[in-house]
Amino acid sequence: MRIVSGIQPTGNLHLGNYLGAIRNWVRMQDEAQASGGESLYFLADLHAISQPHAPAQLAANTREMVAALLACGIDPAKSVLFNQAQVPQHAELQWLLSGTARMGWLNRMTQWKDKAGKNREGQSVALFTYPVLQAADVLLYQATHVPVGDDQKQHLELARDIAQKFNNDFASADKPVFTLPEPIIPPEAARIMSLRDGTAKMSKSDPSDMSRINLTDDADTIMAKVKKAKTDPEPLPGEKAGLEGRAEASNLVGIYAAMAGSSVEAVLGEFGGAGFGKFKPALGELLVTKLAPINRRFVALCTDQPALDAVLRAGATRARELAKPTLDATYAALGLLRG
Ligand code: TRP
């Protein structure tokens, strides 16, 4: 089991990032350990330059994201934790794979279509080839399992297509260069929605801070945000079917279930028939209890920049070692002489 995943250093981490991705990383880190496997997690800072960005902000966001990952339970003694920019093999392999990836494949990527919109000509080349770098990220380490959100499934399929075509074109059947990675999409990464609009994803770019729970929020702020969360006037139903058409109620119950490590059915078994006057304080307290230790660690880590940089440096050293055999095999398979 070789687990590899990345996250863009966006800054301003919120509950959606935690429940959607990071918590699952922690779980898989521990599974990999238990089974004698290995997990690698990285900040996708090279991906971040595919769109307009402020350099100082990117550096700050990268450090903030490492602090958040550590605070949430990623343990450098168990996982290799690094940023792409310190492992040049990611960019190298991307170029080598660019000879295999097809324009037509990239043109079909929904993230490219969504982000480029009507202005394709005005986008960076990096935004278009973004999925090739993502393929390099995982193929470089012979990843077997890649925990991602639902929106990244298509990029993982592309990585498999690239790996397969490369193996077909340049390797013998009994000695493939690349492993085909499997996307792992956790069921409860079911979307965490805005507290103000149950049909919009919880997002750091929502202008209303009341729409999300940030990892930096203190207990009072969390309680206030949950209290103000949009709901409807009906009490909670006793069964899951009763949540249909009630986006806000459904979101809050989903958050409760995810945080409590239980199921929507179990939460409704407990709170069915209760109004939000009763449910909201319970949800607020659950969030405060679970997030307080993370928040405390996060705030402390953010003040120790040398420690964060040391974690990234050590992780990158290990990542470069792990990357070497696959990159060497790739150059050799392509007939590229290197002395
Ligand atoms: N594109 C991913 C996202 O936006 C981040 C990412 C970059 C990634 N490289 C990866 C995820 C490799 C999994 C594996 O969420």
Coordinates of C-alpha atoms and ligand atoms in Angstrom, one line a residue:
M1 CA 0.0 0.0 0.0
R2 CA 1.6 3.3 -1.2
I3 CA -0.7 6.2 -0.4
V4 CA 0.0 9.5 -2.2
S5 CA -2.1 12.7 -2.1
G6 CA -1.7 16.5 -2.5
I7 CA -3.6 19.6 -1.5
Q8 CA -3.3 23.1 -2.9
P9 CA -2.0 25.6 -0.3
T10 CA -5.0 27.8 -0.3
G11 CA -4.8 29.2 3.2
N12 CA -7.9 29.7 5.4
L13 CA -8.6 26.1 6.0
H14 CA -12.2 25.3 6.9
L15 CA -14.4 22.4 8.1
G16 CA -15.0 21.3 4.5
N17 CA -11.3 20.8 3.9
Y18 CA -11.0 18.9 7.2
L19 CA -13.9 16.5 6.7
G20 CA -13.5 16.3 2.9
A21 CA -9.8 15.5 2.7
I22 CA -7.5 15.9 5.7
R23 CA -9.3 13.7 8.1
N24 CA -9.2 10.9 5.6
W25 CA -5.5 11.4 5.1
V26 CA -4.9 10.9 8.8
R27 CA -6.9 7.7 8.7
M28 CA -5.1 6.4 5.7
Q29 CA -1.7 7.3 7.2
D30 CA -2.5 5.1 10.1
E31 CA -3.8 2.3 7.9
A32 CA -0.6 2.4 5.8
Q33 CA 1.5 2.2 8.9
A34 CA -0.4 -0.7 10.3
S35 CA -0.1 -2.7 7.0
G36 CA 3.7 -1.9 6.6
G37 CA 2.9 0.5 3.7
E38 CA 3.9 4.1 3.3
S39 CA 2.0 7.4 2.9
L40 CA 3.2 10.6 1.2
Y41 CA 1.4 13.9 1.5
F42 CA 2.4 17.1 -0.2
L43 CA 1.4 20.7 -0.7
A44 CA 0.8 21.3 -4.4
D45 CA 2.6 24.6 -4.6
L46 CA 3.6 24.0 -8.2
H47 CA 0.0 23.6 -9.1
A48 CA -0.8 26.9 -7.4
I49 CA 1.1 28.9 -10.0
S50 CA -1.3 27.8 -12.7
Q51 CA -3.5 30.7 -11.8
P52 CA -2.7 34.3 -10.9
H53 CA -1.1 34.4 -7.5
A54 CA 0.8 36.6 -5.1
P55 CA 4.2 35.1 -4.3
A56 CA 4.4 36.2 -0.7
Q57 CA 0.9 34.9 -0.2
L58 CA 1.8 31.5 -1.7
A59 CA 4.8 31.1 0.7
A60 CA 2.6 32.1 3.7
N61 CA -0.2 29.8 2.6
T62 CA 2.2 26.9 2.2
R63 CA 3.5 27.2 5.7
E64 CA 0.0 27.7 7.1
M65 CA -1.2 24.5 5.3
V66 CA 1.7 22.5 6.8
A67 CA 0.7 23.8 10.2
A68 CA -2.9 22.8 9.6
L69 CA -2.0 19.3 8.4
L70 CA 0.3 18.7 11.4
A71 CA -2.4 20.1 13.8
C72 CA -5.0 17.7 12.2
G73 CA -2.8 14.7 12.9
I74 CA -0.5 14.2 9.9
D75 CA 2.6 12.9 11.7
P76 CA 6.0 13.3 10.0
A77 CA 7.2 10.2 11.8
K78 CA 4.5 8.2 10.0
S79 CA 4.1 10.1 6.7
V80 CA 6.4 11.8 4.3
L81 CA 5.2 15.4 4.3
F82 CA 6.6 18.0 1.9
N83 CA 6.0 20.6 -0.8
Q84 CA 6.4 19.8 -4.5
A85 CA 8.8 22.7 -5.1
Q86 CA 11.5 21.0 -3.0
V87 CA 11.3 17.8 -5.1
P88 CA 12.2 18.8 -8.7
Q89 CA 11.4 15.3 -9.9
H90 CA 7.7 16.2 -10.0
A91 CA 8.4 18.8 -12.7
E92 CA 10.8 16.6 -14.5
L93 CA 8.4 13.7 -14.7
Q94 CA 5.7 16.0 -15.8
W95 CA 7.7 16.9 -18.9
L96 CA 8.5 13.3 -19.6
L97 CA 4.8 12.4 -19.4
S98 CA 3.9 15.3 -21.6
G99 CA 5.1 13.2 -24.6
T100 CA 2.4 10.7 -23.7
A101 CA -0.6 12.8 -22.6
R102 CA -2.9 13.7 -25.5
M103 CA -4.4 17.2 -26.1
G104 CA -7.8 15.6 -26.5
W105 CA -7.6 14.0 -23.0
L106 CA -6.8 17.3 -21.4
N107 CA -9.4 19.1 -23.4
R108 CA -12.1 16.9 -21.8
M109 CA -11.1 17.7 -18.2
T110 CA -14.1 19.4 -16.5
Q111 CA -11.9 21.3 -14.1
W112 CA -10.1 22.9 -17.1
K113 CA -13.4 23.7 -18.7
D114 CA -14.8 25.2 -15.5
K115 CA -11.8 27.3 -14.6
A116 CA -11.1 28.5 -18.1
G117 CA -14.7 29.3 -18.9
K118 CA -15.1 31.2 -22.2
N119 CA -11.6 32.6 -22.1
R120 CA -9.4 29.5 -22.9
E121 CA -6.9 31.6 -25.0
G122 CA -6.2 33.8 -22.0
Q123 CA -5.3 30.9 -19.6
S124 CA -1.8 29.8 -18.6
V125 CA -0.4 26.7 -20.3
A126 CA 0.1 25.4 -16.7
L127 CA -3.7 25.5 -16.1
F128 CA -4.2 23.3 -19.2
T129 CA -1.4 20.8 -18.3
Y130 CA -2.2 20.8 -14.6
P131 CA -3.5 17.2 -14.8
V132 CA -0.2 16.0 -16.2
L133 CA 1.6 17.4 -13.2
Q134 CA -0.9 15.7 -11.0
A135 CA -0.3 12.4 -12.8
A136 CA 3.4 12.9 -12.3
D137 CA 2.8 13.5 -8.6
V138 CA 1.4 10.1 -8.0
L139 CA 3.1 8.0 -10.7
L140 CA 6.5 9.2 -9.5
Y141 CA 6.0 7.2 -6.2
Q142 CA 4.2 4.2 -7.7
A143 CA 1.1 5.2 -5.7
T144 CA -1.4 2.4 -5.3
H145 CA -4.1 4.4 -3.4
V146 CA -4.9 8.2 -3.9
P147 CA -7.4 9.7 -1.4
V148 CA -9.2 12.5 -3.2
G149 CA -12.5 14.3 -3.3
D150 CA -15.1 13.5 -5.9
D151 CA -14.0 16.4 -8.1
Q152 CA -10.5 14.9 -8.6
K153 CA -11.7 11.5 -9.8
Q154 CA -11.4 12.5 -13.5
H155 CA -7.8 13.7 -12.9
L156 CA -7.0 10.3 -11.4
E157 CA -8.5 8.5 -14.4
L158 CA -6.3 10.6 -16.6
A159 CA -3.2 9.6 -14.5
R160 CA -4.2 5.9 -15.1
D161 CA -4.6 6.5 -18.9
I162 CA -1.2 8.2 -19.1
A163 CA 0.4 5.4 -17.1
Q164 CA -1.2 2.7 -19.2
K165 CA -0.2 4.4 -22.5
F166 CA 3.4 4.9 -21.3
N167 CA 3.7 1.3 -20.2
N168 CA 2.2 0.1 -23.5
D169 CA 4.4 2.3 -25.6
F170 CA 7.7 2.1 -23.8
A171 CA 7.8 -0.8 -21.3
S172 CA 7.6 -4.6 -21.7
A173 CA 4.4 -6.2 -20.4
D174 CA 6.2 -8.0 -17.6
K175 CA 8.1 -4.9 -16.4
P176 CA 5.8 -1.9 -16.4
V177 CA 7.4 1.5 -15.4
F178 CA 4.2 2.8 -13.7
T179 CA 1.7 1.4 -11.3
L180 CA -2.0 2.3 -12.0
P181 CA -3.2 4.3 -9.0
E182 CA -6.7 3.7 -7.5
P183 CA -8.7 6.8 -6.4
I184 CA -10.1 6.5 -2.9
I185 CA -13.1 8.7 -2.4
P186 CA -14.5 8.5 1.2
P187 CA -18.3 8.3 1.3
E188 CA -18.6 11.0 3.9
A189 CA -16.5 13.4 1.9
A190 CA -20.0 14.0 0.7
R191 CA -20.0 17.7 0.4
I192 CA -19.9 19.9 3.3
M193 CA -22.1 22.8 2.3
S194 CA -22.2 26.5 3.3
L195 CA -24.0 27.4 6.6
R196 CA -25.8 30.1 4.7
D197 CA -26.9 28.2 1.7
G198 CA -27.3 24.4 1.7
T199 CA -26.9 24.1 -2.0
A200 CA -23.4 25.8 -2.2
K201 CA -20.2 24.1 -1.2
M202 CA -18.5 25.5 1.9
S203 CA -15.7 27.6 0.5
K204 CA -12.9 29.9 1.5
S205 CA -13.9 32.3 -1.3
D206 CA -17.5 32.8 0.0
P207 CA -17.6 36.5 0.9
S208 CA -19.5 35.7 4.1
D209 CA -17.4 34.3 6.9
M210 CA -20.6 33.1 8.5
S211 CA -20.9 30.6 5.7
R212 CA -18.0 28.4 7.0
I213 CA -16.3 27.1 10.2
N214 CA -12.6 28.0 9.9
L215 CA -9.9 26.0 11.7
T216 CA -8.8 29.3 13.2
D217 CA -12.3 30.0 14.8
D218 CA -12.5 30.0 18.6
A219 CA -15.3 28.4 20.6
D220 CA -17.5 31.5 20.8
T221 CA -17.2 32.0 17.0
I222 CA -18.1 28.4 16.3
M223 CA -21.2 28.5 18.6
A224 CA -22.3 31.8 17.0
K225 CA -21.9 30.6 13.5
V226 CA -23.9 27.4 14.2
K227 CA -26.6 29.4 15.9
K228 CA -27.0 31.7 12.9
A229 CA -26.8 28.9 10.4
K230 CA -29.7 28.9 7.9
T231 CA -32.4 26.3 8.6
D232 CA -36.1 25.8 7.9
P233 CA -39.0 25.9 10.5
E234 CA -39.6 22.1 10.6
P235 CA -38.3 19.8 13.3
L236 CA -35.8 17.2 12.3
P237 CA -37.3 14.1 10.7
G238 CA -36.9 10.6 12.3
E239 CA -35.7 9.1 9.0
K240 CA -33.2 10.0 6.3
A241 CA -36.0 10.3 3.6
G242 CA -37.4 13.2 5.5
L243 CA -34.3 15.3 4.8
E244 CA -35.1 15.3 1.1
G245 CA -35.6 18.8 -0.3
R246 CA -34.2 20.3 3.0
A247 CA -30.6 21.2 2.0
E248 CA -29.7 23.2 5.1
A249 CA -31.1 20.6 7.6
S250 CA -29.4 17.9 5.6
N251 CA -26.1 19.7 5.7
L252 CA -26.1 20.2 9.5
V253 CA -27.1 16.6 10.2
G254 CA -24.4 15.5 7.8
I255 CA -21.8 17.6 9.6
Y256 CA -22.9 16.2 13.0
A257 CA -22.7 12.6 11.7
A258 CA -19.2 13.2 10.2
M259 CA -17.9 14.9 13.3
A260 CA -19.4 12.3 15.7
G261 CA -18.1 9.5 13.5
S262 CA -21.6 8.1 13.3
S263 CA -24.3 8.0 10.5
V264 CA -27.1 10.3 9.4
E265 CA -29.5 7.6 10.5
A266 CA -28.1 7.4 14.0
V267 CA -28.2 11.2 14.4
L268 CA -31.8 11.3 13.3
G269 CA -32.5 8.4 15.6
E270 CA -31.3 10.6 18.5
F271 CA -32.6 14.0 17.3
G272 CA -35.7 13.1 15.2
G273 CA -38.6 15.2 16.3
A274 CA -36.4 17.8 17.9
G275 CA -36.3 21.4 16.6
F276 CA -33.2 23.3 15.7
G277 CA -33.3 25.1 19.0
K278 CA -32.2 21.8 20.5
F279 CA -30.1 20.5 17.7
K280 CA -27.9 23.5 17.0
P281 CA -26.4 23.8 20.5
A282 CA -25.6 20.1 20.4
L283 CA -23.9 20.5 17.0
G284 CA -22.0 23.6 18.2
E285 CA -20.7 21.8 21.2
L286 CA -19.7 18.8 19.3
L287 CA -17.7 21.0 16.8
V288 CA -16.1 22.9 19.7
T289 CA -15.0 19.8 21.5
K290 CA -13.6 18.2 18.3
L291 CA -12.0 21.3 16.8
A292 CA -10.6 22.9 20.0
P293 CA -7.5 20.7 20.2
I294 CA -6.8 21.1 16.5
N295 CA -7.2 24.8 16.8
R296 CA -4.8 25.0 19.8
R297 CA -2.1 23.0 18.0
F298 CA -2.6 25.0 14.8
V299 CA -2.2 28.4 16.4
A300 CA 0.9 27.3 18.3
L301 CA 2.5 25.7 15.2
C302 CA 1.9 28.8 13.1
T303 CA 4.2 30.8 15.3
D304 CA 7.1 28.4 14.7
Q305 CA 8.2 29.0 11.1
P306 CA 11.7 27.3 11.5
A307 CA 10.0 24.1 12.8
L308 CA 7.6 24.1 9.8
D309 CA 10.4 24.6 7.4
A310 CA 12.4 21.8 9.0
V311 CA 9.5 19.4 8.6
L312 CA 9.2 20.3 4.9
R313 CA 12.9 20.0 4.3
A314 CA 13.1 16.5 5.9
G315 CA 10.1 15.3 4.0
A316 CA 11.5 16.6 0.7
T317 CA 14.8 14.8 1.3
R318 CA 12.9 11.5 1.8
A319 CA 10.6 12.2 -1.2
R320 CA 13.6 12.7 -3.5
E321 CA 15.0 9.4 -2.5
L322 CA 11.7 7.6 -3.1
A323 CA 11.3 9.3 -6.4
K324 CA 14.7 8.4 -7.9
P325 CA 14.1 4.8 -9.1
T326 CA 11.0 5.7 -11.0
L327 CA 12.4 8.8 -12.6
D328 CA 15.5 6.9 -13.7
A329 CA 13.4 4.1 -15.2
T330 CA 11.3 6.7 -17.1
Y331 CA 14.4 8.4 -18.7
A332 CA 15.8 5.0 -19.6
A333 CA 12.5 3.7 -21.1
L334 CA 12.4 6.8 -23.3
G335 CA 15.9 6.3 -24.6
L336 CA 17.2 9.5 -23.0
L337 CA 20.9 9.3 -22.2
R338 CA 22.1 10.7 -18.9
G339 CA 25.8 9.8 -18.8
Ligands
TRP1 N1 -5.6 18.8 -7.8 C1 -5.8 18.5 -6.5 C2 -6.9 19.3 -5.8 O1 -7.1 20.5 -6.3 C3 -4.5 18.6 -5.6 C4 -3.5 17.6 -6.1 C5 -2.4 17.9 -6.8 C6 -3.5 16.2 -6.0 N2 -1.7 16.8 -7.1 C7 -2.3 15.7 -6.6 C8 -4.4 15.3 -5.3 C9 -2.0 14.4 -6.6 C10 -4.1 13.9 -5.4 C11 -2.9 13.5 -6.0 O2 -7.5 18.9 -4.9

